[in-house]
CSV table of C-alpha atoms in Angstrom, one decimal:
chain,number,residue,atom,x,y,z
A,1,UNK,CA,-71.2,3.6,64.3
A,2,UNK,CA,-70.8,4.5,68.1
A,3,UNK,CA,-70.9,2.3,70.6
A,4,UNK,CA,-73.3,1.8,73.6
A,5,UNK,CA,-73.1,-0.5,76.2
A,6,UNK,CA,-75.8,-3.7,75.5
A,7,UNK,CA,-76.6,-7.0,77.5
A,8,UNK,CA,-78.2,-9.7,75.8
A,9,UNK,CA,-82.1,-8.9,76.1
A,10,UNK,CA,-82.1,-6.0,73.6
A,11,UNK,CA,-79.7,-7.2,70.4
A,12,UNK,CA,-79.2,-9.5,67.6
A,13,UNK,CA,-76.1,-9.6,65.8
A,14,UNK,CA,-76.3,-8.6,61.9
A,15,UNK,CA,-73.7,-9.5,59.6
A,16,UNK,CA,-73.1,-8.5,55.7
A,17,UNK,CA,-71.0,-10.0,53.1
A,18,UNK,CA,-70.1,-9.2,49.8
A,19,UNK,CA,-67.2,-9.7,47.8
A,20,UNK,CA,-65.5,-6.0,48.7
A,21,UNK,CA,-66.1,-5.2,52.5
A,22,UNK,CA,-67.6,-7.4,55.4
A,23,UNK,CA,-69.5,-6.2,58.0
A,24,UNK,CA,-70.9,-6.6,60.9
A,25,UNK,CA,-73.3,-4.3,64.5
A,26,UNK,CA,-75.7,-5.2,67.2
A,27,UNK,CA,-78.8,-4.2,66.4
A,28,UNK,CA,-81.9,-3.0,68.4
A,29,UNK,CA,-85.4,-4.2,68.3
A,30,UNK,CA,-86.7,-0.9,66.5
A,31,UNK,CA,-83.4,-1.2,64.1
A,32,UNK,CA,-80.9,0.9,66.0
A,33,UNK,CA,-77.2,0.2,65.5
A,34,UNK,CA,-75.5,-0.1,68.7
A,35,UNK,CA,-72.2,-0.7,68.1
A,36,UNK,CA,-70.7,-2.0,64.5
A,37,UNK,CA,-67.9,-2.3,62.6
A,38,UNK,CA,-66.3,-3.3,59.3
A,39,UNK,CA,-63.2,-4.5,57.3
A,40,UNK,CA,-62.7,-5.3,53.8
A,41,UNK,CA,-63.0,-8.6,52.8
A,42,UNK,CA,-59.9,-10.8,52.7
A,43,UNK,CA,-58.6,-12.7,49.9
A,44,UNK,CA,-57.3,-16.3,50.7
A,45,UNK,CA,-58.3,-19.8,51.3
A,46,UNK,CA,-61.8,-20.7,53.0
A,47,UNK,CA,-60.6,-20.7,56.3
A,48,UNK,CA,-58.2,-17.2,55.7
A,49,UNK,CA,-61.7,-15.5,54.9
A,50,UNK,CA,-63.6,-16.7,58.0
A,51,UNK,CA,-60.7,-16.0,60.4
A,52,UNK,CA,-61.0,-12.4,59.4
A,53,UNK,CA,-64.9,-12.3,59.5
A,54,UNK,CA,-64.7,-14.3,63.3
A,55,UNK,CA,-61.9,-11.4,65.0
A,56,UNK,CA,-65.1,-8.6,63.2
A,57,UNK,CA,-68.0,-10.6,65.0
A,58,UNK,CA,-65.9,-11.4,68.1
A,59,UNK,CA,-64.5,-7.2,68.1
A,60,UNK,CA,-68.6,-6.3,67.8
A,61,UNK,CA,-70.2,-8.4,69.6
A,62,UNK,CA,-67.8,-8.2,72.9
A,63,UNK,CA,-69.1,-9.2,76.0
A,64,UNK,CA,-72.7,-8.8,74.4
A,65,UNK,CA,-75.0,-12.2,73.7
A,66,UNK,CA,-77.4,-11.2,71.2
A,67,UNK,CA,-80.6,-13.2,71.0
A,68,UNK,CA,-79.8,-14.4,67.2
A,69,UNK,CA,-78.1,-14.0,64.3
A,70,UNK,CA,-78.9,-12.7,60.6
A,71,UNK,CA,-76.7,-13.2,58.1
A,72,UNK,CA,-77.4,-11.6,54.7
A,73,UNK,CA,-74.7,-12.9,52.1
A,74,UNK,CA,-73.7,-12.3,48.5
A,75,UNK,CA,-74.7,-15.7,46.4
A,76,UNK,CA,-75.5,-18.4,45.3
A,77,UNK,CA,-76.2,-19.9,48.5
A,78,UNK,CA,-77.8,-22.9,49.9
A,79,UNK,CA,-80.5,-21.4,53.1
A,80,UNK,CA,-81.5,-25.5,54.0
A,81,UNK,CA,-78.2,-26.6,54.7
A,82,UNK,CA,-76.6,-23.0,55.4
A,83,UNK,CA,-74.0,-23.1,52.9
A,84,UNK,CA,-72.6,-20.2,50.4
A,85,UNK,CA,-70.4,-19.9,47.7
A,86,UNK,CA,-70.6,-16.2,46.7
A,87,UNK,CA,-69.1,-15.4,43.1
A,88,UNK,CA,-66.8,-13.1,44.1
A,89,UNK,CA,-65.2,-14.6,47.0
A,90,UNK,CA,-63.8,-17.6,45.4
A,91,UNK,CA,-62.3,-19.1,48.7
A,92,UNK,CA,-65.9,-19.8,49.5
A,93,UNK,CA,-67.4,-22.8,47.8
A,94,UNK,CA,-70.6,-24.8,49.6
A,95,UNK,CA,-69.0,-23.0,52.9
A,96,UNK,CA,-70.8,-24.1,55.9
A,97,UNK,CA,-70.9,-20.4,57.3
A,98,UNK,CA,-74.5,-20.9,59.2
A,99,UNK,CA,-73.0,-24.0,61.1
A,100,UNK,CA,-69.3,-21.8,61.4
A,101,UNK,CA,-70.8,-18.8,63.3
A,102,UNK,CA,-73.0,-20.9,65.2
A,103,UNK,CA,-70.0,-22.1,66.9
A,104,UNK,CA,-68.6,-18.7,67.8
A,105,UNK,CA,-72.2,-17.8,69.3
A,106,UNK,CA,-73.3,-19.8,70.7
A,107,UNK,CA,-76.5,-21.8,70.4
A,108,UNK,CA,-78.8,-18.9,69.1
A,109,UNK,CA,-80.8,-18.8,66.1
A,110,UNK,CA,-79.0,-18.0,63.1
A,111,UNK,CA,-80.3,-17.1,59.6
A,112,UNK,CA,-79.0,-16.7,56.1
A,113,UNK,CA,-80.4,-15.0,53.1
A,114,UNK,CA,-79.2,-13.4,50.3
A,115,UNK,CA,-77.7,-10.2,50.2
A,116,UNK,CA,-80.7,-8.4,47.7
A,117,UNK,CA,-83.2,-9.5,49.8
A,118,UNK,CA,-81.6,-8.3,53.0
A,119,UNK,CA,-81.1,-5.0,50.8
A,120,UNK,CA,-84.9,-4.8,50.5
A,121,UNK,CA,-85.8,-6.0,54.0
A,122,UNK,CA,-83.3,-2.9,55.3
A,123,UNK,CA,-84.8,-0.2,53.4
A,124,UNK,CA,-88.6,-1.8,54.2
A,125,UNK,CA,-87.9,-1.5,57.8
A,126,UNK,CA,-86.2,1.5,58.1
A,127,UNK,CA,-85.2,3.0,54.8
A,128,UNK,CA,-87.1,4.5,52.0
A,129,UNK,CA,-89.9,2.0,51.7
A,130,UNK,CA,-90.9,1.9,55.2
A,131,UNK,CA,-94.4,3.5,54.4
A,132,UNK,CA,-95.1,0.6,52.2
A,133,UNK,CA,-96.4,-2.9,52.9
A,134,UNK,CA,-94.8,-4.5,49.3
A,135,UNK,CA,-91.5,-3.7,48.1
A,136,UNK,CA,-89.4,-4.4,45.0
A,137,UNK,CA,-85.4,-3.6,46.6
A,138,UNK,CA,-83.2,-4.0,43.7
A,139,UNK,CA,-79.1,-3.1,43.8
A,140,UNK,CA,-77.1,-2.0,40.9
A,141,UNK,CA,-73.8,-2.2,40.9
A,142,UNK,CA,-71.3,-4.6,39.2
A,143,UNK,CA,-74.7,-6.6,38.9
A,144,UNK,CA,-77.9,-6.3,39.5
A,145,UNK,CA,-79.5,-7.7,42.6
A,146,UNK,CA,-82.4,-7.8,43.9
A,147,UNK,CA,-85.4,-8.6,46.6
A,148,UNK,CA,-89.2,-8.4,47.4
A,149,UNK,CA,-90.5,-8.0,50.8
A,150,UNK,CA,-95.1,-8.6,50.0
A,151,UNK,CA,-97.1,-7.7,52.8
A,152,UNK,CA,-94.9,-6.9,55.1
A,153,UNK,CA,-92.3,-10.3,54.9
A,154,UNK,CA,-89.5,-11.7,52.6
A,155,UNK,CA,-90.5,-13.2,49.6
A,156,UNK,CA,-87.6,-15.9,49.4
A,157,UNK,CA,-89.0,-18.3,47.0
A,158,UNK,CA,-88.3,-22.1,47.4
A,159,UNK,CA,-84.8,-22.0,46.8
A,160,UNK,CA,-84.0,-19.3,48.7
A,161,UNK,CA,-83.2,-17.1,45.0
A,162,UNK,CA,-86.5,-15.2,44.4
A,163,UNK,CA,-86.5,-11.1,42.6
A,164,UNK,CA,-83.5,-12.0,41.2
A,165,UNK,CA,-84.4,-9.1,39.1
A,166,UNK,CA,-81.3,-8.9,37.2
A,167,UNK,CA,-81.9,-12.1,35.2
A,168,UNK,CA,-85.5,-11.2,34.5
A,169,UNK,CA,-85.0,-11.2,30.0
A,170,UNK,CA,-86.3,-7.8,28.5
A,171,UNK,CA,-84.5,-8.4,25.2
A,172,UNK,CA,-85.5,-11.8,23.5
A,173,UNK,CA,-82.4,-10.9,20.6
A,174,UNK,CA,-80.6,-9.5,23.2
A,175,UNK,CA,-77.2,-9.4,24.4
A,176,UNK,CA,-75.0,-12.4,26.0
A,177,UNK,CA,-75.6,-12.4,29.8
A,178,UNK,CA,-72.7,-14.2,32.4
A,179,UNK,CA,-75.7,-16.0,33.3
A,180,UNK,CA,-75.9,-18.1,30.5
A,181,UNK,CA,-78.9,-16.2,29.0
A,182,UNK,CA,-79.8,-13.7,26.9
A,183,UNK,CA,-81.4,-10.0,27.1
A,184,UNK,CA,-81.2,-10.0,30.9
A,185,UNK,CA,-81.5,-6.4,32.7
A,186,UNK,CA,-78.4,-7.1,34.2
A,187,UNK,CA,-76.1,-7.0,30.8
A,188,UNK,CA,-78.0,-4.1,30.3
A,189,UNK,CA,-77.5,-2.2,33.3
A,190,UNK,CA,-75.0,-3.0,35.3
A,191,UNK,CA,-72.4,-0.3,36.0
A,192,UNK,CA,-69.8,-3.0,33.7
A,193,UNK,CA,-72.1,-3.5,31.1
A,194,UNK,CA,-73.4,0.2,30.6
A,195,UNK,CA,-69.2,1.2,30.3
A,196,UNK,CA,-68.9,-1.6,27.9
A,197,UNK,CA,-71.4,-0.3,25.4
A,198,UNK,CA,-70.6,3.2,25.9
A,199,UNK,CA,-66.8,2.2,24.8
A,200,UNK,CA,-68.4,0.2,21.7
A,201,UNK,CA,-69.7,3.3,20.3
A,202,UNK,CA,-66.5,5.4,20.7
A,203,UNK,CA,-67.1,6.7,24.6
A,204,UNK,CA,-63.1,6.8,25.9
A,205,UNK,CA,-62.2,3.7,24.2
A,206,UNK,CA,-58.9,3.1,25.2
A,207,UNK,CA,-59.2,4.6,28.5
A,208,UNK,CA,-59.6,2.5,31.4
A,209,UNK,CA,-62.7,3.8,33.5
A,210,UNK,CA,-65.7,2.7,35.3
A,211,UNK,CA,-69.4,3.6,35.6
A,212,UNK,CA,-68.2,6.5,38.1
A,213,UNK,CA,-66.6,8.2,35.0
A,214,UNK,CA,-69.4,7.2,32.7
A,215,UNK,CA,-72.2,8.9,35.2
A,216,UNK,CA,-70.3,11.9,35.3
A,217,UNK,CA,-69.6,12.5,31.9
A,218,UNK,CA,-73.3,11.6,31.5
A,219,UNK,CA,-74.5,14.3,33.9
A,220,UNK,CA,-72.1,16.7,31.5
A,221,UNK,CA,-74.2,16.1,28.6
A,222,UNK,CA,-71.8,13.2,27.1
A,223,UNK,CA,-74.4,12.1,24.8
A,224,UNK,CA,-72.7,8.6,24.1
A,225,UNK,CA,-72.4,8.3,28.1
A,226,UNK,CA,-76.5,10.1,28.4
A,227,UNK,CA,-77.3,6.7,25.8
A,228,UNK,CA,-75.4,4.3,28.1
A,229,UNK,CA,-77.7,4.9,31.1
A,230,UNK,CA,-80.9,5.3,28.8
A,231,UNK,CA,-80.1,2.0,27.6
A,232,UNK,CA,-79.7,0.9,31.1
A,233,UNK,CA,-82.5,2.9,32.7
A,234,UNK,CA,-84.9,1.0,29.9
A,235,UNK,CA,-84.3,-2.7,30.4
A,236,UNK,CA,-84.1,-1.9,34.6
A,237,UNK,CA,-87.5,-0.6,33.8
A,238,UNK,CA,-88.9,-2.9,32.0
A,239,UNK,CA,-87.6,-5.4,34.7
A,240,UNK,CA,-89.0,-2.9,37.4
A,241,UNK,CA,-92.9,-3.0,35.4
A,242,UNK,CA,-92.6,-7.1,34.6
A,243,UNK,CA,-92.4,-8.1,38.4
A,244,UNK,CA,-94.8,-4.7,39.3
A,245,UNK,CA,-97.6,-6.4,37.0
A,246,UNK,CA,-97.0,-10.0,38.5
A,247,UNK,CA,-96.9,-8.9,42.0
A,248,UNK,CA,-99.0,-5.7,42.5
A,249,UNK,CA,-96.7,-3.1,43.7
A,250,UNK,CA,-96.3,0.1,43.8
A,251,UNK,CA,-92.5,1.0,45.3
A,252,UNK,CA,-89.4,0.0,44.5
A,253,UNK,CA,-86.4,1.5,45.9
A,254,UNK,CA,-82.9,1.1,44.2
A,255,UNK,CA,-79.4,1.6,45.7
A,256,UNK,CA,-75.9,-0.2,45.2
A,257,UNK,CA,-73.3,1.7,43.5
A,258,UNK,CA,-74.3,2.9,40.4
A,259,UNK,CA,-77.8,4.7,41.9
A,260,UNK,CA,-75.3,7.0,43.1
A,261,UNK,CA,-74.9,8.4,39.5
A,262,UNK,CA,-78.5,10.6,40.8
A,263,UNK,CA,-81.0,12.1,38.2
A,264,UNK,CA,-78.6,10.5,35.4
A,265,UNK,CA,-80.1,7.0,36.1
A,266,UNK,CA,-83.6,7.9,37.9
A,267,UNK,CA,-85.0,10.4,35.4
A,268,UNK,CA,-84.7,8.0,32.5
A,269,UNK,CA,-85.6,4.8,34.6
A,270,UNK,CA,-88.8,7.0,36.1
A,271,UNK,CA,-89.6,7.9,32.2
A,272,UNK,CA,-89.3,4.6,31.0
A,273,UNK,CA,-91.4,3.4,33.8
A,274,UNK,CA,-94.2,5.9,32.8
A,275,UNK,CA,-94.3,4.8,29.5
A,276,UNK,CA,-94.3,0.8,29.7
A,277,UNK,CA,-96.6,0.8,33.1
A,278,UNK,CA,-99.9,1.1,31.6
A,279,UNK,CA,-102.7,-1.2,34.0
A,280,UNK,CA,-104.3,0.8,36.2
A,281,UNK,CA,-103.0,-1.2,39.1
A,282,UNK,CA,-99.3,-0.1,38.1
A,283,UNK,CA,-100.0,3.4,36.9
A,284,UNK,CA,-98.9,5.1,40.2
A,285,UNK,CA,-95.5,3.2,40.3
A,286,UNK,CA,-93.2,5.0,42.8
A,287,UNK,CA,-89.0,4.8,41.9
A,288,UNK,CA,-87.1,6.3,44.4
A,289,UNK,CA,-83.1,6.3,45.7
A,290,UNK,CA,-82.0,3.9,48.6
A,291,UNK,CA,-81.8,6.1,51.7
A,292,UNK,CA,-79.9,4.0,53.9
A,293,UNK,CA,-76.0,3.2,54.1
A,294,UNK,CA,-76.3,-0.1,55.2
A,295,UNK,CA,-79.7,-1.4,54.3
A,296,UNK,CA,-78.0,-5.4,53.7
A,297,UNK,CA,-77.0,-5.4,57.4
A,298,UNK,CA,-80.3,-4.2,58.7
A,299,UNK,CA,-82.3,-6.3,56.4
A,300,UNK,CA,-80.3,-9.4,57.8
A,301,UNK,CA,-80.8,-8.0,61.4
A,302,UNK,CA,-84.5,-7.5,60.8
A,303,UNK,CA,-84.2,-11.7,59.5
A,304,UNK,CA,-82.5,-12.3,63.2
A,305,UNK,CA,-84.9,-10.2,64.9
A,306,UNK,CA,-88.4,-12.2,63.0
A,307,UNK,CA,-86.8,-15.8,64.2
A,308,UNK,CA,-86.3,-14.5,67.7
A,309,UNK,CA,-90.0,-13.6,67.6
């Protein structure tokens, strides 16, 4: 990210949080990066974790006072009262971070949403779906997130948790989900989950890999690994199709870790796709890769730039 000198007229500041990295730019009105940065995120205590994420927004933000603040974080989190307590960063429980980086700020709007939904807003403004007007923006990785931007804005729901894709049930006899439930995409196709059953069927049982391993082996030919991601690529599908039919959309972008596996998750998810979307209306159903780095911290940039305007 380089940096270029800003004054306060032209930026808000755009922070992302997730359990592995933080991070944190200034970000034009047409979704320019003008100077950003990033650290891994620290383990510790509540106020260990926001000590490191302050000296990343103070070392970004310099002598800069951007107009607001969009914050997209990794949940569960509360948006009315601006609190988190994302799974994997267990020093965080009902954290007050809204109220926390308005006092570093200043008195600037400040918004929170959840980290799929920023995902989706990224690659809507400036990422693969910016042709479209509605957007399904789903992230596989060691879940499955996701987020719908409809005619052109978020679609938050009332709770602030809507397109949480991952927890749609494909499988009514399906398997155990962390959720509490059963037959969600998400034990399905998660990059954990797809390992999991590859192992159960003999793939490198007593080897300790990760989805990485499993996606190459699968672009090899590996047949047990090959059944892992069409197991996968099926019930991401027929979450993709459910919320395409109850919506009435044609794009959906996916990214997060595990889309980096290439044709060996988006052929089968873009043939199972064909075969359960059969309205009319969902016929034409468009699957494509992510094409942006750092959609989250755009998408919660875009959220800072919509309550300045």
């Amino acid at each position: 990210m380089s940096d270029v000198a800003v004054t306060a007229q032209d930026t808000v500041l755009g922070i992302d949080i997730g359990g592995t990295k933080m991070a944190a730019a200034l970000v034009s009105a047409d979704g320019r990066i003008v100077t950003g940065d990033r650290i891994s995120t620290p383990p510790g205590d509540a106020d260990q974790v926001f000590a490191a994420l302050a000296e990343l927004i103070d070392r970004v933000r310099g002598d800069a006072e951007p107009l607001a603040v969009g914050i997209g974080s990794a949940g569960p989190l509360d948006q009315e009262h601006g609190l988190v307590s994302p799974v994997n960063i267990t020093g965080w429980r009902n954290f007050p971070l809204v109220d926390r980086v308005r006092e570093l700020v200043g008195d600037v709007p400040v918004t929170l949403g959840v980290d799929g939904h920023c995902f989706a807003l990224g690659e809507f403004w400036t990422g693969a779906g910016r042709e479209a007007d509605t957007l399904l923006g789903i992230v596989v990785s060691t879940g499955v997130g996701g987020g719908l931007v409809v005619d052109g804005k978020p679609m938050i729901g009332q709770s602030g948790n809507a397109a949480h894709i991952g927890h749609v049930v494909v499988d009514l006899d399906g398997e155990a989900c962390a959720c509490g439930s059963f037959g969600c995409v998400e034990a399905y196709a998660s990059g954990p989950r797809m390992v999991a059953r590859a192992k159960r069927r003999g793939w490198r049982a007593d080897e300790a890999v990760d989805a990485a391993v499993l996606a190459a082996d699968a672009a090899a030919g590996d047949e047990l690994a090959l059944a892992a991601f069409d197991d996968g690529a099926q019930a991401l599908a027929a979450g993709i199709v459910a919320t395409a039919v109850t919506v009435d959309l044609t794009t959906v972008v996916i990214g997060g870790g595990v889309s980096k596996a290439g044709s060996v998750l988006f052929d089968p998810v873009q043939a199972w796709v064909k075969r359960l979307a059969q309205l009319p209306f969902v016929t034409d159903l468009s699957v494509e890769p992510a094409q942006l780095d750092n959609a989250g911290l755009l998408g919660a940039a875009h959220q800072a730039w919509s309550a300045v305007r």
